[in-house]
Tab-separated table of C-alpha atoms and ligand atoms in Angstrom:
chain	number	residue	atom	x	y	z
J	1	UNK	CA	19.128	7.938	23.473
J	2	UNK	CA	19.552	8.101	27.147
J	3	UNK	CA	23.587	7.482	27.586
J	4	UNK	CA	23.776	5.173	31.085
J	5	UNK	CA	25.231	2.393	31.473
J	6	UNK	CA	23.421	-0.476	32.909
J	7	UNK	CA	23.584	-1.176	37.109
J	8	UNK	CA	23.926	-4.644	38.423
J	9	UNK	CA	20.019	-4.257	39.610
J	10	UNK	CA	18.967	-3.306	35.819
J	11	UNK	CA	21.238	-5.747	34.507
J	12	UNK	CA	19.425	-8.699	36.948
J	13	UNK	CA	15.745	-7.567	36.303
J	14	UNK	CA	15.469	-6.465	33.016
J	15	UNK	CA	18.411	-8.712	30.739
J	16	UNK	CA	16.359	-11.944	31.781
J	17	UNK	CA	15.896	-14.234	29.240
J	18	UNK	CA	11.649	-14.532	29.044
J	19	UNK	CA	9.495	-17.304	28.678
J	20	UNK	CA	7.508	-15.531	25.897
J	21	UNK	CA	7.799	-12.069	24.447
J	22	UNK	CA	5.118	-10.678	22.224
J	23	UNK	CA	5.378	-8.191	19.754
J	24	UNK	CA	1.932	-5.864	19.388
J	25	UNK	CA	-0.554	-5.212	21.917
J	26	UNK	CA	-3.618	-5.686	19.730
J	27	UNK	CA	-6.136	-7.908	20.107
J	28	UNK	CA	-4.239	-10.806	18.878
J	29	UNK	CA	-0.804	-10.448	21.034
J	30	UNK	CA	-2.638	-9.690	24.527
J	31	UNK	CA	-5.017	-12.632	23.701
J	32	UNK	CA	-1.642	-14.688	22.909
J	33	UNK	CA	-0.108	-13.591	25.757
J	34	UNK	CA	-3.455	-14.020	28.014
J	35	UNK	CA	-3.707	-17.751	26.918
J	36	UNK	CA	-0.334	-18.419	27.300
J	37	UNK	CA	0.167	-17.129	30.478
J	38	UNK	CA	-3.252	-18.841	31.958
J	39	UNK	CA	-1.382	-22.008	30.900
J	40	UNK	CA	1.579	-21.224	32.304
J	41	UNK	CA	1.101	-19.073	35.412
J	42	UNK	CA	4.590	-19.189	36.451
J	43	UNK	CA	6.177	-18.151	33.467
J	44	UNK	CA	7.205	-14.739	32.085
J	45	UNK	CA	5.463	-12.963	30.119
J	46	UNK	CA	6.505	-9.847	28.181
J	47	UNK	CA	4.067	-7.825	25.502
J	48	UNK	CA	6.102	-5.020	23.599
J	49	UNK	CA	4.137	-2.458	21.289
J	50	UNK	CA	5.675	0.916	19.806
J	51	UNK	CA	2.692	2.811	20.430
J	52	UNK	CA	1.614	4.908	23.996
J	53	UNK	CA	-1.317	2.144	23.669
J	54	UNK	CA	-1.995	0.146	20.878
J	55	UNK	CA	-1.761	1.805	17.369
J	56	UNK	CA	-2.699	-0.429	14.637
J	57	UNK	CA	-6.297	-1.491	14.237
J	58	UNK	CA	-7.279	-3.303	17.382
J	59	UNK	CA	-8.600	-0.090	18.862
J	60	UNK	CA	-9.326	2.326	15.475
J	61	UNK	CA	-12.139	-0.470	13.681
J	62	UNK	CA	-15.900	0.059	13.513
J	63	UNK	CA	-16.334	-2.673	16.463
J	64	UNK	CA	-18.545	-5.294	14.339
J	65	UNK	CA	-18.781	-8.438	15.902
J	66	UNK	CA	-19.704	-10.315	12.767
J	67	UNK	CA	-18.992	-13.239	10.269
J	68	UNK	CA	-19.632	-12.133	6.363
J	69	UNK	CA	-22.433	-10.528	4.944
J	70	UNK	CA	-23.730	-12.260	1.328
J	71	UNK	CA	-22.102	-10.363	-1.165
J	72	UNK	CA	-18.824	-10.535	1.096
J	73	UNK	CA	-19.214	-14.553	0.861
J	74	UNK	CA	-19.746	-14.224	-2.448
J	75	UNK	CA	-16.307	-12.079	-3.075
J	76	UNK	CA	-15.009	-14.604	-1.302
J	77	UNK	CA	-15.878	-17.240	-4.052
J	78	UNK	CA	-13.775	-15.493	-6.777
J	79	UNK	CA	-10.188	-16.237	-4.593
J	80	UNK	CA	-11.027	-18.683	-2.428
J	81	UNK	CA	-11.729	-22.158	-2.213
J	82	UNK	CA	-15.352	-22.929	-0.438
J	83	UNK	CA	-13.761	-25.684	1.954
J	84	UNK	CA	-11.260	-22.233	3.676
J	85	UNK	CA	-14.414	-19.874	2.983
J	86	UNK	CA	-15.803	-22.128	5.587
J	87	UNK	CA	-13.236	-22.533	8.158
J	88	UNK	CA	-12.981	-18.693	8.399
J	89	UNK	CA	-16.434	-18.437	9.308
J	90	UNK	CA	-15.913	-21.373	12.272
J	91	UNK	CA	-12.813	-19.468	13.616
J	92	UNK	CA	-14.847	-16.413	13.097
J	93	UNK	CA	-17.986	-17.914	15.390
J	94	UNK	CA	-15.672	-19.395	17.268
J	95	UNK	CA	-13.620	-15.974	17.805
J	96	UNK	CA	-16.249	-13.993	18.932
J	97	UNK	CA	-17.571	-17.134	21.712
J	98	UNK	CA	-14.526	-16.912	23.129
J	99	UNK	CA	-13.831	-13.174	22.987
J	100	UNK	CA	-17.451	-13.084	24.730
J	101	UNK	CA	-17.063	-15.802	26.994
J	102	UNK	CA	-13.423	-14.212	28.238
J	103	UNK	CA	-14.043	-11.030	28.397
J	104	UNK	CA	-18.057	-10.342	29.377
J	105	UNK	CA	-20.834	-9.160	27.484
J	106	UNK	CA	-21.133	-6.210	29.795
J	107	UNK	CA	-17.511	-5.512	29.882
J	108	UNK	CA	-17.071	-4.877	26.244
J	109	UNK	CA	-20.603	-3.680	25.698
J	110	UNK	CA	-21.710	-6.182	23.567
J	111	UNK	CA	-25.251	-6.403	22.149
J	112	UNK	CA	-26.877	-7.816	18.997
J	113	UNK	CA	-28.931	-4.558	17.539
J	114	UNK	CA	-30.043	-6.611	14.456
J	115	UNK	CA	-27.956	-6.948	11.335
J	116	UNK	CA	-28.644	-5.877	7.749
J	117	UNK	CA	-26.954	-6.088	4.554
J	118	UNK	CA	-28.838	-3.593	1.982
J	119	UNK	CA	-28.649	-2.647	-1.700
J	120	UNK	CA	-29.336	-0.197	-3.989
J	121	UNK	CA	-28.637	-2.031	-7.449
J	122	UNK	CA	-31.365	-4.394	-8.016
J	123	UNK	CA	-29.095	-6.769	-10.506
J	124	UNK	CA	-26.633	-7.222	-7.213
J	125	UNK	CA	-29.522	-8.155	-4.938
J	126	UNK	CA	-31.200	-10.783	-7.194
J	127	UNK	CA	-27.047	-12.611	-7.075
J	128	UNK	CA	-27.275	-12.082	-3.880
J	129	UNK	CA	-30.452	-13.307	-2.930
J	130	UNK	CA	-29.872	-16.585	-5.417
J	131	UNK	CA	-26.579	-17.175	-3.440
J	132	UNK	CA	-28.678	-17.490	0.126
J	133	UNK	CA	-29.091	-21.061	0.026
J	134	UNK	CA	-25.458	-21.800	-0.106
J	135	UNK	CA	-24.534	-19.291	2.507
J	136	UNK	CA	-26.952	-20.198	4.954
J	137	UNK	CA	-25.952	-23.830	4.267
J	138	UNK	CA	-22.391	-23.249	4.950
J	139	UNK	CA	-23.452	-21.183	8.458
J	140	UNK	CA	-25.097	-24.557	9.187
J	141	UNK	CA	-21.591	-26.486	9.070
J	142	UNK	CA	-19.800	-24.208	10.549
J	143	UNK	CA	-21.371	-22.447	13.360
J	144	UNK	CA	-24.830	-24.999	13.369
J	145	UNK	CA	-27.066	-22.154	13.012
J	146	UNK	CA	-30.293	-22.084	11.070
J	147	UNK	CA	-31.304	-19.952	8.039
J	148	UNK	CA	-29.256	-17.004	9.388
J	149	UNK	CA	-29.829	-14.889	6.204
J	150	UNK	CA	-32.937	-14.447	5.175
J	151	UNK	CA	-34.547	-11.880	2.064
J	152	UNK	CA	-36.266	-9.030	4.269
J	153	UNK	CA	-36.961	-5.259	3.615
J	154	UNK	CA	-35.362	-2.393	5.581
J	155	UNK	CA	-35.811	1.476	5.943
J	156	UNK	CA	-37.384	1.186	2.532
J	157	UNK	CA	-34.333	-0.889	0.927
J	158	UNK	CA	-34.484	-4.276	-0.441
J	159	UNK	CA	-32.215	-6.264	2.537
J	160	UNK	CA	-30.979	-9.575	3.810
J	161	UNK	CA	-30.805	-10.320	7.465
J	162	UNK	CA	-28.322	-11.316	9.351
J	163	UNK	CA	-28.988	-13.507	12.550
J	164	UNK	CA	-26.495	-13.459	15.483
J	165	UNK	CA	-24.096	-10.215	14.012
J	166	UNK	CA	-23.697	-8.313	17.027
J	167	UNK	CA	-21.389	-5.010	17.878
J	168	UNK	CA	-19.348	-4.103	20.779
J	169	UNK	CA	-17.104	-1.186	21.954
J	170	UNK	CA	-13.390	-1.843	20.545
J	171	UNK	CA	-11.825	0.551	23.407
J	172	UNK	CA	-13.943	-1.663	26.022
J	173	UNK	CA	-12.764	-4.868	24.784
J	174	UNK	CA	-9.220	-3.472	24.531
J	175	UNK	CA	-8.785	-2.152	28.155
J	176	UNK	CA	-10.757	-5.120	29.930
J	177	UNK	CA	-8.405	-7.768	27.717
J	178	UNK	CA	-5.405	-5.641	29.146
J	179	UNK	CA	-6.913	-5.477	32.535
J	180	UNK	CA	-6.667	-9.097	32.869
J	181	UNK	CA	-3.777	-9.647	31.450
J	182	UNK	CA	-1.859	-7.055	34.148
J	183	UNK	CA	-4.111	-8.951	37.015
J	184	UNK	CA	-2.401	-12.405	35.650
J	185	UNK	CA	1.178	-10.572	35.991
J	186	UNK	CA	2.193	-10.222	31.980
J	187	UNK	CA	4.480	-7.287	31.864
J	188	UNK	CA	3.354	-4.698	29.210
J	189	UNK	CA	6.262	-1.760	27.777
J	190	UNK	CA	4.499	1.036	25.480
J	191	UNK	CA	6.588	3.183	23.159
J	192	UNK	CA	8.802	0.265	22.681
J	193	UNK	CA	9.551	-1.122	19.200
J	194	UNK	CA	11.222	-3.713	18.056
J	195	UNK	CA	13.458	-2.802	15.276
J	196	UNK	CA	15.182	-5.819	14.073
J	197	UNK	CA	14.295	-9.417	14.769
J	198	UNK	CA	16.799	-12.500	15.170
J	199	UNK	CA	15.133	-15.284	15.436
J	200	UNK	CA	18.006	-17.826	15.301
J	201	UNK	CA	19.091	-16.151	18.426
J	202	UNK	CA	15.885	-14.890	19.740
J	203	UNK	CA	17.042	-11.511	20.277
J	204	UNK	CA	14.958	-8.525	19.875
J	205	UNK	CA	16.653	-5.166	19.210
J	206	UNK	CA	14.581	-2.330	19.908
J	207	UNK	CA	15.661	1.508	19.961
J	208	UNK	CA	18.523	2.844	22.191
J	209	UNK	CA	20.305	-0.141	21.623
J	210	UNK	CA	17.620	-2.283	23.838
J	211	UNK	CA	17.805	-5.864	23.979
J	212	UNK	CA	15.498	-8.694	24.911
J	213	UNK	CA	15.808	-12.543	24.671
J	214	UNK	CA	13.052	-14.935	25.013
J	215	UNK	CA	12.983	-18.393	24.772
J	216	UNK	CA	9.616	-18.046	22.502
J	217	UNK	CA	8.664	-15.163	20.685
J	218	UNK	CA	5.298	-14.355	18.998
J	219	UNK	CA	5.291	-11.520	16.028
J	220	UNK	CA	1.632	-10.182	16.126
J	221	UNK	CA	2.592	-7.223	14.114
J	222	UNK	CA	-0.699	-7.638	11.981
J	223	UNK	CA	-0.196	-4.894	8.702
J	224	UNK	CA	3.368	-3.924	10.026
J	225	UNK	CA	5.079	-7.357	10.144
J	226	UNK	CA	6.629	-6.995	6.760
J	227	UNK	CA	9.059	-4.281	8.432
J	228	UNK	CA	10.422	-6.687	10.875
J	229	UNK	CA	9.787	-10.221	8.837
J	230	UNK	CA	11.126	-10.593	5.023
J	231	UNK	CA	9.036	-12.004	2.311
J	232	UNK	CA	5.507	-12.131	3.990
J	233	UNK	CA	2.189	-12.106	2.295
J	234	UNK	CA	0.293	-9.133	3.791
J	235	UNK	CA	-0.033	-5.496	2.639
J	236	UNK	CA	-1.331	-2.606	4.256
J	237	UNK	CA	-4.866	-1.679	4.090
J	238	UNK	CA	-6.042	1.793	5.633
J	239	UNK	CA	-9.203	1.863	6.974
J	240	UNK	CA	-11.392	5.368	7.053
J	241	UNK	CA	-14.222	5.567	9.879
J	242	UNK	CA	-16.307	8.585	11.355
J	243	UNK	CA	-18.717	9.465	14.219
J	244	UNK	CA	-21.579	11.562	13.775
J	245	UNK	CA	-22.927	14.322	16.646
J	246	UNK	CA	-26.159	12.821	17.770
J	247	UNK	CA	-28.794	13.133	15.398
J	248	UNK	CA	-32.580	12.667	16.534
J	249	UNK	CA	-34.505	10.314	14.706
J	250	UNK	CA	-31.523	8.233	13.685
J	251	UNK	CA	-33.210	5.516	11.906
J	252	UNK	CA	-29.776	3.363	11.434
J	253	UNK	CA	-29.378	1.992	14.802
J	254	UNK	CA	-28.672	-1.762	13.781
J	255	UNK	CA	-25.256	-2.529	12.010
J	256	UNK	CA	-25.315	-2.506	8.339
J	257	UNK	CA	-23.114	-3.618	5.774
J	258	UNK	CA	-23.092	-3.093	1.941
J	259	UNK	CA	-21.128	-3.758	-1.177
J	260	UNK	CA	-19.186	-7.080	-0.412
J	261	UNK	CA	-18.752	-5.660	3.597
J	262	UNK	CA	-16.376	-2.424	1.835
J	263	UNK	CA	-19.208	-0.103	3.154
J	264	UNK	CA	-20.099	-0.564	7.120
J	265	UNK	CA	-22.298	1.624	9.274
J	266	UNK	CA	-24.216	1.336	12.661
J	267	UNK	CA	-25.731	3.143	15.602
J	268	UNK	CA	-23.419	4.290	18.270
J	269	UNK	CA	-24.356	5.305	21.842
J	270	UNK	CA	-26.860	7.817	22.119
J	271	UNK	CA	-28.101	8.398	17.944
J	272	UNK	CA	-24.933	8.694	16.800
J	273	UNK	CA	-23.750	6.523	13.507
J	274	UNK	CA	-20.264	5.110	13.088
J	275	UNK	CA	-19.666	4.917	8.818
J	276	UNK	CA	-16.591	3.694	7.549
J	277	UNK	CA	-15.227	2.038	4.412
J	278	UNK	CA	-15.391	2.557	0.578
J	279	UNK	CA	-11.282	1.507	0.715
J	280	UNK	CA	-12.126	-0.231	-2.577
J	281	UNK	CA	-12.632	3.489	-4.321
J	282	UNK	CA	-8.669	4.221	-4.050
J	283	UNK	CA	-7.290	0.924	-3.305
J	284	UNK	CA	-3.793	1.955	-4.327
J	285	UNK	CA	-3.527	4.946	-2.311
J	286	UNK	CA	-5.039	2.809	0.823
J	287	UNK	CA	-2.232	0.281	0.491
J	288	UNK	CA	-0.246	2.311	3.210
J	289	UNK	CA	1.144	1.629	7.039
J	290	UNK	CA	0.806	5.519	7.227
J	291	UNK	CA	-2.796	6.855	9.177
J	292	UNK	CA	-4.541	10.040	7.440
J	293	UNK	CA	-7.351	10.612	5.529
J	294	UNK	CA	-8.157	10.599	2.107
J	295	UNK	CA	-10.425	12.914	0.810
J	296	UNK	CA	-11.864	11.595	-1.845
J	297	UNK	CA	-13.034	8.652	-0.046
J	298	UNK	CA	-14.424	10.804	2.842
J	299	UNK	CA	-16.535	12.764	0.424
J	300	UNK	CA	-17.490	9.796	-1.481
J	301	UNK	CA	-18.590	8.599	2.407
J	302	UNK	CA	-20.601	12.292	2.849
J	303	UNK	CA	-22.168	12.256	-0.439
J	304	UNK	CA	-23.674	8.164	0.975
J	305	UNK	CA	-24.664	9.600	3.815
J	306	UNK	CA	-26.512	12.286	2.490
J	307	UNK	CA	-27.816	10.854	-1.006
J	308	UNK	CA	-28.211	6.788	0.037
J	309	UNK	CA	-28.980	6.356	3.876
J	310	UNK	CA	-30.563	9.603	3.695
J	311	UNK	CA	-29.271	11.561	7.043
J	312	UNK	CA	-31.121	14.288	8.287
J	313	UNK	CA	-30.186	17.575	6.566
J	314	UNK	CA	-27.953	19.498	8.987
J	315	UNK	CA	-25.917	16.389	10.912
J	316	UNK	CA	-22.136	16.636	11.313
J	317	UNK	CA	-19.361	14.560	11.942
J	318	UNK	CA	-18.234	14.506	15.656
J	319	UNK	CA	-14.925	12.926	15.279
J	320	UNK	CA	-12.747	11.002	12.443
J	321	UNK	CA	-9.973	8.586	12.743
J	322	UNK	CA	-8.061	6.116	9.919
J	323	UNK	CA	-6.452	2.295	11.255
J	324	UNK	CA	-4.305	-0.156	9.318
J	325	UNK	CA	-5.561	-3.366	8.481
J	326	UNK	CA	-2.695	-6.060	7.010
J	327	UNK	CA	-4.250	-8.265	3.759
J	328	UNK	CA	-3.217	-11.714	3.058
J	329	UNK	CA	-3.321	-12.363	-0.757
J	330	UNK	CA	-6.715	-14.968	0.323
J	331	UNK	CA	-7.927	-13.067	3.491
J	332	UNK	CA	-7.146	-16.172	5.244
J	333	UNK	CA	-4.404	-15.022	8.424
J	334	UNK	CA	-1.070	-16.348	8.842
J	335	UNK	CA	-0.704	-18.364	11.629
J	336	UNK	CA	3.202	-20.144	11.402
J	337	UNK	CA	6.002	-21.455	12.965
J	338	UNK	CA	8.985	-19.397	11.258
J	339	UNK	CA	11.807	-20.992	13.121
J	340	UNK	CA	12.241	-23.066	16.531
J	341	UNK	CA	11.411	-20.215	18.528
J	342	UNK	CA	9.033	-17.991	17.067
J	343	UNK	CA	5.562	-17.602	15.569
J	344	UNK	CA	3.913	-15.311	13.171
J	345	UNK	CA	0.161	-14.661	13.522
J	346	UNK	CA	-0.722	-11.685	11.499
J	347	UNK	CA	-3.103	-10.309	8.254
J	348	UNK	CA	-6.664	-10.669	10.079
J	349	UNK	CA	-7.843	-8.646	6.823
J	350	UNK	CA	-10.658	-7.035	8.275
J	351	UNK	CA	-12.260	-9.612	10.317
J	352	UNK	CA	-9.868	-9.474	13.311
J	353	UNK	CA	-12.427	-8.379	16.315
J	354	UNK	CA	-13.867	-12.022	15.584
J	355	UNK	CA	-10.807	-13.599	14.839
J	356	UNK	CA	-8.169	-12.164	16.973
J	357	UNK	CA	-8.728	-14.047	19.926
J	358	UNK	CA	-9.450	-17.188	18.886
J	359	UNK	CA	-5.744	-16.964	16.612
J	360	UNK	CA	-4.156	-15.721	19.972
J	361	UNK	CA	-5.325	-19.261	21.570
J	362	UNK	CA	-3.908	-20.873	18.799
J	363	UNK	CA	-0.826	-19.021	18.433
J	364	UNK	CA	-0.382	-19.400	22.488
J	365	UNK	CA	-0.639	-23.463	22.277
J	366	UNK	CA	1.935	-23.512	19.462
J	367	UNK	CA	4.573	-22.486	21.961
J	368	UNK	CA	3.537	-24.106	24.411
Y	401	LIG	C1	-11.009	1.158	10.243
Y	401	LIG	C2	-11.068	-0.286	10.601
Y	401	LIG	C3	-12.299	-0.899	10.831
Y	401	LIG	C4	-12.350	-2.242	11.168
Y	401	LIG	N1	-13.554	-2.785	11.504
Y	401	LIG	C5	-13.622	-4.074	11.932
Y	401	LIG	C6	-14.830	-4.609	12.376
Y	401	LIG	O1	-15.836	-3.913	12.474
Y	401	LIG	N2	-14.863	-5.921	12.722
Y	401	LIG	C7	-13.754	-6.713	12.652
Y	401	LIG	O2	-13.848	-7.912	12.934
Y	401	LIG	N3	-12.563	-6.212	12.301
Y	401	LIG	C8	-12.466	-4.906	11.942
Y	401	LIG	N4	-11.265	-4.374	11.595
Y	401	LIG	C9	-10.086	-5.237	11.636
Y	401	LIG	C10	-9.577	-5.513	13.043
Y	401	LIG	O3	-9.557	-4.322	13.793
Y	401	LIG	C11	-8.177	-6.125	12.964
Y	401	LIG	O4	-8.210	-7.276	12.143
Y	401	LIG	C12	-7.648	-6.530	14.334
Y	401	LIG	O5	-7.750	-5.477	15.248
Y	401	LIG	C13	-6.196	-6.962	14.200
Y	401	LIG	O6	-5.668	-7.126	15.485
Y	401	LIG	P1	-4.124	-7.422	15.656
Y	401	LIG	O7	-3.875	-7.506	17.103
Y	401	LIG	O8	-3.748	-8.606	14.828
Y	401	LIG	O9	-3.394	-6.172	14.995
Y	401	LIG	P2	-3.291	-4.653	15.494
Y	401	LIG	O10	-4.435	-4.276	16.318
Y	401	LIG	O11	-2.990	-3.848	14.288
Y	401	LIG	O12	-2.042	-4.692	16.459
Y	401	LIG	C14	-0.715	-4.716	16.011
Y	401	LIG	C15	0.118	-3.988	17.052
Y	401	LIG	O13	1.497	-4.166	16.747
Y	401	LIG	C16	2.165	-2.981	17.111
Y	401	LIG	N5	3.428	-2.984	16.363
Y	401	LIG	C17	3.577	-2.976	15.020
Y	401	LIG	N6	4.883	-3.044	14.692
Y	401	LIG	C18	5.577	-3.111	15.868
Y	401	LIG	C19	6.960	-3.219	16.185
Y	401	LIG	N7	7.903	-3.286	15.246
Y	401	LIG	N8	7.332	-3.238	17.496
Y	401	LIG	C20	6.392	-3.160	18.478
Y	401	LIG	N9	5.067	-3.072	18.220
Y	401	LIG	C21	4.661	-3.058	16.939
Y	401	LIG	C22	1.206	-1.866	16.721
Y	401	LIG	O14	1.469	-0.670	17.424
Y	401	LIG	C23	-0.137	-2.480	17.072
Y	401	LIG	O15	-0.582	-2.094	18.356
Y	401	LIG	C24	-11.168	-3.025	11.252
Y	401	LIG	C25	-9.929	-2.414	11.049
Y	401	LIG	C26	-9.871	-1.051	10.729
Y	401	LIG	C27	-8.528	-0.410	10.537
């Protein structure tokens, strides 16, 4: 703790009472923030986050622009009702228009590589395939697309396609989002966070015995609201992910999912292959805020690689990272009013790079 006390000049610019302060600079609180302040040009804006950049999941996931593969629909089924199964998939089309559409295609390097789902038990694909119909019927009311899965064949295993999945570059979309949010004027403070929340006053106490007010607040906290926000539905999930070196002949350069979406992998760059997942293996031990890896789902990810997709003998991992995801009890996200002043949107479970900005909009319009 730095021990000063405050001059008359500190005092005037930084003890204002702002317009809106947002907690977490992911995806969702700069696209709150963005929204908000697009409405409101004249108004203040303040984004808080207690990492150097963002450090939850915004920037650590696997950068699939997509809406559900089959069997993840079909997990879906057991805890959900169809009628919220199908809203998630609008606000998930929806998300990732609007993410495009703000942002640019080129700017976040998106592209649509072709999308797979693929199995290896033959039981799972014959559910799968008999579930088709209804998925492709609810893509139809939701997003008014056509027969976007369809029973194909790929690299030898027996597949559905996916029409419209696309991927993008999570780091691209993340610095051109904060780009225009600093060109609009929203203030942004790193390595600041919030410690204890009152929102009957709308104070926010962060370390050294920092204070903001704000006549709105957002909490966009995602898996680490619960520490600032009592009795709130959303755990922790940690999320493993690695990059391969390049390896010639890569024949996984599309985006692939597998096993209810717990298994992703797709081509990166120049031959390289992002593969991530298998949470589901150690689900207990997963159910952390803390980043690491666990080793016995990174072998169970090596011995995949090797034995299922089949990678070239001799490739190596170029670099390995871990992000938090935060789990509602349905995988549908909170998005609430918890008293005059502030809002809650938080537990994307998983889905947020198509959600995230389309649950910032919303979130923005509820205070304003
Ligand atoms: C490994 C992995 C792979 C994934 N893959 C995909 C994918 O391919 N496609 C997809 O759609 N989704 C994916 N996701 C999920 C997606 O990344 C998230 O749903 C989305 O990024 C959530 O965004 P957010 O802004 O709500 O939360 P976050 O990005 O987690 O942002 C929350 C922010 O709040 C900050 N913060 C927390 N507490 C405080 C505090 N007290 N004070 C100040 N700041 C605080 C954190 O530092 C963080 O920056 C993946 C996630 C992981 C971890």
């Amino acid at each position: 703790m730095i021990n000063a006390e405050r001059s008359f000049w500190e005092s005037e610019l930084y003890e204002r009472t702002y317009d809106l302060v947002v907690i977490g600079a992911g995806l969702t609180g700069q696209s709150t923030a963005h929204f908000f302040k697009k409405k409101h040009p004249d108004a203040s804006v303040l984004v808080l986050d207690r990492g150097f950049f963002p450090i939850g999941a915004s920037t650590r996931n696997a950068g699939f622009a997509c809406f559900g593969s089959v069997t993840e629909h079909m997990a879906d089924m057991k805890i959900e009702e169809e009628s919220n199964i199908i809203d998630r998939i609008r606000r998930r089309f929806n998300g990732l228009k609007l993410l495009r559409t703000t942002l640019g295609d080129e700017n976040i390097a998106y592209r649509e590589p072709g999308a797979y789902e693929i199995f290896t038990d033959e039981k799972i694909y014959e559910e799968a395939l008999d579930h088709l119909d209804i998925c492709n019927r609810w893509l139809k009311k939701a997003a008014g697309k056509e027969e976007v899965y369809k029973k194909t064949e790929h690299n030898g295993f027996p597949a559905i396609s996916i029409d419209h999945e696309g991927c993008l570059h999570p780091g691209k979309m993340m610095n051109t989002l904060y780009q225009k949010n600093v060109a609009l004027g929203i203030e942004f403070r790193w390595r600041s966070q919030v410690k204890h929340l009152d929102t009957e006053h709308s104070r926010l106490v962060l370390d050294e015995g920092i204070e903001f007010h704000a006549n709105k607040i957002i909490v966009a906290t995602n898996s680490f609201t619960s520490k600032i926000i009592d009795n709130i539905d959303i755990k922790p999930g940690r999320g493993f992910v690695f990059v391969t070196k390049p390896i010639s002949d890569l024949k996984w350069q599309g985006t692939y999912h597998y096993d209810a979406g717990y298994y992703y992998f797709r081509g990166v760059g120049e031959n390289r292959m992002l593969l991530g997942g298998a949470r589901s293996l150690d689900i207990d031990v997963e159910t952390t805020t803390e980043f690491g890896t666990n080793h016995k789902i990174k072998n169970h990810l090596l011995k995949f690689a090797n034995g299922v997709l089949r990678l070239p003998k001799g490739w190596e991992i170029e670099t390995e990272w871990s992000g938090i995801m935060g789990f509602t009890s349905t995988k549908s996200p909170i998005l609430r009013k918890i008293s005059d002043s502030t809002v809650v949107v938080a537990g994307l479970s998983g889905m947020g790079v198509a959600l995230g900005m389309q649950l910032g909009r919303e979130a923005a319009d509820m205070v304003s």
